[in-house]
Tab-separated table of C-alpha atoms in Angstrom:
chain	number	residue	atom	x	y	z
A	1369	MET	CA	91.633	-57.937	49.809
A	1370	ALA	CA	90.994	-61.103	47.834
A	1371	HIS	CA	87.526	-61.272	49.382
A	1372	LEU	CA	86.979	-57.659	48.295
A	1373	LYS	CA	87.899	-58.557	44.712
A	1374	LEU	CA	85.465	-61.472	44.775
A	1375	SER	CA	82.685	-59.302	46.192
A	1376	LEU	CA	83.197	-56.594	43.585
A	1377	LEU	CA	83.409	-59.061	40.710
A	1378	GLY	CA	80.355	-60.847	42.040
A	1379	PHE	CA	78.464	-57.556	42.112
A	1380	VAL	CA	79.359	-56.874	38.479
A	1381	LEU	CA	78.273	-60.369	37.476
A	1382	LEU	CA	75.026	-59.856	39.370
A	1383	LEU	CA	74.347	-56.728	37.342
A	1384	LEU	CA	74.901	-58.678	34.166
A	1385	HIS	CA	72.797	-61.767	34.805
A	1386	GLY	CA	69.314	-62.489	36.003
A	1387	PRO	CA	65.967	-61.970	34.273
A	1388	GLN	CA	65.309	-58.775	36.171
A	1389	VAL	CA	68.503	-57.037	35.015
A	1390	GLN	CA	68.602	-57.485	31.251
A	1391	ALA	CA	70.716	-54.403	30.713
A	1392	GLY	CA	73.157	-56.194	28.434
A	1393	CYS	CA	75.982	-58.692	28.493
A	1394	CYS	CA	79.710	-58.049	28.521
A	1395	GLU	CA	82.326	-60.778	28.077
A	1396	VAL	CA	84.854	-60.062	30.837
A	1397	ASP	CA	87.936	-62.270	31.192
A	1398	SER	CA	88.385	-64.259	34.391
A	1399	MET	CA	91.022	-63.362	36.943
A	1400	THR	CA	93.942	-65.810	36.844
A	1401	GLU	CA	95.601	-65.693	40.265
A	1402	ALA	CA	94.145	-67.463	43.297
A	1403	VAL	CA	95.379	-67.478	46.893
A	1404	ALA	CA	95.854	-70.832	48.631
A	1405	GLY	CA	93.284	-71.498	51.336
A	1406	GLU	CA	90.797	-68.920	50.023
A	1407	SER	CA	87.932	-68.990	47.531
A	1408	PHE	CA	88.349	-68.054	43.885
A	1409	LEU	CA	85.813	-67.121	41.230
A	1410	LEU	CA	86.458	-68.760	37.866
A	1411	GLY	CA	84.752	-66.414	35.425
A	1412	CYS	CA	83.307	-67.463	32.088
A	1413	ILE	CA	80.812	-65.418	30.062
A	1414	SER	CA	79.347	-66.171	26.633
A	1415	CYS	CA	76.908	-63.526	25.410
A	1416	LYS	CA	74.210	-64.159	22.841
A	1417	LYS	CA	74.386	-61.900	19.801
A	1418	ARG	CA	70.632	-61.211	20.015
A	1419	GLU	CA	68.999	-60.996	23.439
A	1420	GLU	CA	65.492	-61.506	22.068
A	1421	VAL	CA	66.310	-65.012	20.794
A	1422	LEU	CA	65.312	-67.683	23.312
A	1423	ALA	CA	67.859	-70.365	24.128
A	1424	SER	CA	68.770	-73.111	26.566
A	1425	THR	CA	72.363	-73.735	27.607
A	1426	THR	CA	74.440	-76.264	29.509
A	1427	VAL	CA	77.867	-75.415	30.923
A	1428	ASP	CA	80.764	-77.816	31.465
A	1429	TRP	CA	84.069	-77.143	33.212
A	1430	PHE	CA	87.249	-79.133	32.575
A	1431	PHE	CA	90.624	-79.063	34.334
A	1432	LYS	CA	94.131	-79.938	33.151
A	1433	PRO	CA	96.845	-79.781	35.853
A	1434	ASN	CA	100.302	-78.613	34.876
A	1435	GLY	CA	102.179	-81.495	33.292
A	1436	GLN	CA	99.054	-83.380	32.218
A	1437	GLU	CA	98.047	-83.601	28.562
A	1438	ASP	CA	94.320	-84.306	28.780
A	1439	PHE	CA	91.457	-82.432	30.414
A	1440	ASP	CA	89.285	-84.017	33.102
A	1441	GLN	CA	85.668	-82.917	33.412
A	1442	ILE	CA	85.045	-81.510	36.877
A	1443	PHE	CA	81.652	-79.790	36.674
A	1444	HIS	CA	78.393	-79.793	34.728
A	1445	TYR	CA	75.465	-77.377	34.976
A	1446	GLU	CA	72.091	-78.008	33.411
A	1447	TYR	CA	69.349	-75.769	34.743
A	1448	PRO	CA	68.587	-75.882	37.575
A	1449	VAL	CA	71.009	-78.531	38.905
A	1450	PRO	CA	74.844	-78.344	39.210
A	1451	PHE	CA	76.933	-81.530	39.274
A	1452	ILE	CA	80.483	-81.928	40.635
A	1453	LEU	CA	82.129	-84.678	38.585
A	1454	HIS	CA	85.642	-85.030	40.057
A	1455	ASP	CA	86.656	-86.304	43.486
A	1456	ASP	CA	89.402	-83.684	43.890
A	1457	PHE	CA	86.760	-80.941	43.724
A	1458	GLU	CA	84.077	-82.633	45.830
A	1459	ASP	CA	82.233	-80.047	47.976
A	1460	ARG	CA	84.565	-77.304	46.689
A	1461	LEU	CA	82.770	-76.104	43.556
A	1462	GLU	CA	79.732	-73.805	43.642
A	1463	TRP	CA	77.694	-72.495	40.723
A	1464	GLN	CA	77.819	-68.703	40.422
A	1465	GLY	CA	76.438	-68.317	36.912
A	1466	THR	CA	73.065	-67.233	35.546
A	1467	MET	CA	70.238	-68.098	37.940
A	1468	GLY	CA	66.541	-68.723	37.408
A	1469	THR	CA	66.644	-69.604	33.706
A	1470	SER	CA	68.081	-72.183	31.322
A	1471	ASP	CA	69.184	-69.320	29.049
A	1472	VAL	CA	72.654	-69.203	30.616
A	1473	GLN	CA	75.164	-66.528	29.594
A	1474	ILE	CA	77.367	-66.501	32.699
A	1475	GLY	CA	78.985	-69.820	33.567
A	1476	ALA	CA	81.105	-68.770	36.555
A	1477	ILE	CA	81.933	-71.140	39.427
A	1478	PHE	CA	83.563	-70.700	42.832
A	1479	ILE	CA	86.473	-72.894	43.886
A	1480	HIS	CA	86.509	-72.998	47.676
A	1481	ASN	CA	89.577	-73.781	49.802
A	1482	VAL	CA	91.996	-73.409	46.892
A	1483	THR	CA	95.131	-75.590	47.002
A	1484	PHE	CA	98.371	-75.446	45.025
A	1485	ASN	CA	97.200	-78.573	43.189
A	1486	ASP	CA	94.490	-76.426	41.598
A	1487	THR	CA	97.124	-74.719	39.436
A	1488	GLY	CA	96.594	-75.428	35.748
A	1489	THR	CA	94.270	-74.793	32.823
A	1490	TYR	CA	90.493	-74.625	33.226
A	1491	ARG	CA	88.213	-74.902	30.220
A	1492	CYS	CA	84.653	-73.596	30.185
A	1493	LYS	CA	82.324	-74.988	27.497
A	1494	PHE	CA	78.898	-73.591	26.594
A	1495	GLU	CA	76.505	-75.840	24.673
A	1496	ARG	CA	73.731	-73.454	23.581
A	1497	LEU	CA	70.592	-74.268	21.608
A	1498	LEU	CA	69.041	-71.231	19.927
A	1499	TYR	CA	65.290	-71.444	19.259
A	1500	LEU	CA	64.966	-69.733	15.891
A	1501	PRO	CA	61.805	-69.410	13.729
A	1502	TYR	CA	63.331	-71.471	10.926
A	1503	GLY	CA	64.668	-74.179	13.259
A	1504	ASP	CA	66.811	-74.733	16.335
A	1505	GLN	CA	70.512	-73.980	15.989
A	1506	PRO	CA	73.245	-75.423	18.272
A	1507	VAL	CA	76.186	-73.208	19.208
A	1508	THR	CA	79.327	-74.270	21.103
A	1509	VAL	CA	81.680	-71.823	22.812
A	1510	THR	CA	84.845	-72.746	24.752
A	1511	LYS	CA	87.127	-70.528	26.819
A	1512	ASP	CA	90.333	-71.329	28.718
A	1513	VAL	CA	91.583	-69.858	31.992
A	1514	GLU	CA	95.227	-70.296	33.034
A	1515	LEU	CA	95.124	-70.330	36.838
A	1516	SER	CA	98.114	-69.946	39.131
A	1517	VAL	CA	97.924	-70.389	42.903
A	1518	VAL	CA	100.096	-68.285	45.225
A	1519	ALA	CA	100.616	-68.166	48.969
A	1520	VAL	CA	100.010	-64.401	49.222
A	1521	ALA	CA	98.133	-62.161	46.815
A	1522	ASN	CA	100.339	-59.946	44.671
A	1523	ARG	CA	99.528	-56.249	44.868
A	1524	GLU	CA	100.442	-55.032	41.397
A	1525	MET	CA	99.670	-51.527	40.199
A	1526	THR	CA	97.302	-52.875	37.555
A	1527	ALA	CA	95.283	-54.626	40.254
A	1528	VAL	CA	95.080	-51.425	42.306
A	1529	VAL	CA	93.950	-49.427	39.276
A	1530	SER	CA	91.395	-52.124	38.411
A	1531	GLU	CA	89.906	-51.971	41.902
A	1532	ILE	CA	89.715	-48.182	41.785
A	1533	MET	CA	88.025	-48.308	38.385
A	1534	MET	CA	85.586	-50.918	39.693
A	1535	TYR	CA	84.671	-48.661	42.614
A	1536	VAL	CA	84.185	-45.757	40.208
A	1537	THR	CA	82.011	-47.946	37.957
A	1538	VAL	CA	79.814	-48.995	40.877
A	1539	VAL	CA	79.369	-45.381	41.991
A	1540	LEU	CA	78.575	-44.218	38.444
A	1541	LEU	CA	76.034	-47.014	38.024
A	1542	GLN	CA	74.317	-45.996	41.248
A	1543	LEU	CA	74.264	-42.341	40.220
A	1544	TRP	CA	72.895	-43.295	36.804
A	1545	MET	CA	70.126	-45.364	38.397
A	1546	ILE	CA	69.211	-42.459	40.706
A	1547	ALA	CA	69.144	-40.068	37.731
A	1548	VAL	CA	66.900	-42.441	35.753
A	1549	LEU	CA	64.517	-42.830	38.688
A	1550	PHE	CA	64.395	-39.046	39.191
A	1551	TYR	CA	63.768	-38.485	35.466
A	1552	CYS	CA	60.983	-41.084	35.422
A	1553	TYR	CA	59.428	-39.555	38.534
A	1554	LYS	CA	59.465	-36.058	37.024
A	1555	LYS	CA	58.023	-37.329	33.747
A	1556	ILE	CA	55.244	-39.291	35.446
A	1557	SER	CA	54.500	-36.331	37.737
A	1558	ALA	CA	54.304	-33.936	34.781
A	1559	GLU	CA	52.019	-36.291	32.858
A	1560	SER	CA	49.823	-36.687	35.922
A	1561	GLU	CA	49.554	-32.910	36.371
A	1562	ALA	CA	48.749	-32.440	32.686
A	1563	ARG	CA	46.060	-35.147	32.892
A	1564	GLU	CA	44.487	-33.479	35.931
A	1565	ALA	CA	44.585	-30.105	34.188
A	1566	ARG	CA	42.827	-31.548	31.139
A	1567	LYS	CA	40.154	-33.094	33.381
A	1568	ALA	CA	39.630	-29.798	35.197
A	1569	LEU	CA	39.379	-27.895	31.900
A	1570	LYS	CA	36.906	-30.441	30.525
A	1571	ALA	CA	34.772	-30.171	33.672
A	1572	LEU	CA	34.844	-26.368	33.467
A	1573	ASN	CA	33.739	-26.450	29.821
A	1574	LYS	CA	30.795	-28.657	30.769
A	1575	VAL	CA	29.737	-26.185	33.462
A	1576	VAL	CA	29.996	-23.272	31.028
A	1577	ASP	CA	27.958	-25.137	28.403
A	1578	THR	CA	25.290	-25.912	30.996
A	1579	LYS	CA	25.024	-22.244	31.982
A	1580	ASP	CA	24.792	-21.163	28.344
A	1581	THR	CA	21.810	-23.430	27.682
A	1582	CYS	CA	19.922	-22.782	30.928
A	1583	ASP	CA	16.537	-21.281	29.796
A	1584	GLY	CA	18.343	-19.544	27.003
A	1585	VAL	CA	19.826	-17.109	29.524
A	1586	HIS	CA	23.551	-16.639	29.869
A	1587	LEU	CA	24.628	-16.493	33.501
A	1588	GLU	CA	27.809	-14.568	34.307
């Protein structure tokens, strides 16, 4: 079931990021419970207030185990290269944020093969540079995720309801896309038929005008 949660959350993130799906951005909180031995998606989203403003962004992740006072940097992403910066996370972190552009709004990462030592506080930091007409403007956004690691996933009612709502959302999105495609098809088809009708009427008028001026005799 944990893999199902990851797949569904990954699908939602995929809808939100990528140049080809600029439908909007929604800041969804990360899940906070991981299962030992499995993979876990640390979510972190920072939306721009205005989509039309170009920007470049770097993302840094920090980790503070329970009982430790200071954060250690574990990950850095600067398009298009991710860097793992801590030995405890070597070969276990994978970038799952915005792809194909330096204008990053989703800074999610996978933690593979989760251990109980991964329990603690994770901090996501966006360093964004907005390219504005009157000059570039830096913006910094930080978000914390309190992660707990358990041996077996807890099946709470809220989690069940969340999964059901996610399924419903996916189905509604698909139905909406089908409706939009059908509407566009009908509109294009109607415009095409109207264009052909106008061409036919124009051609008929030319024929009638030609008959009217043929030797000054009107031909029925």
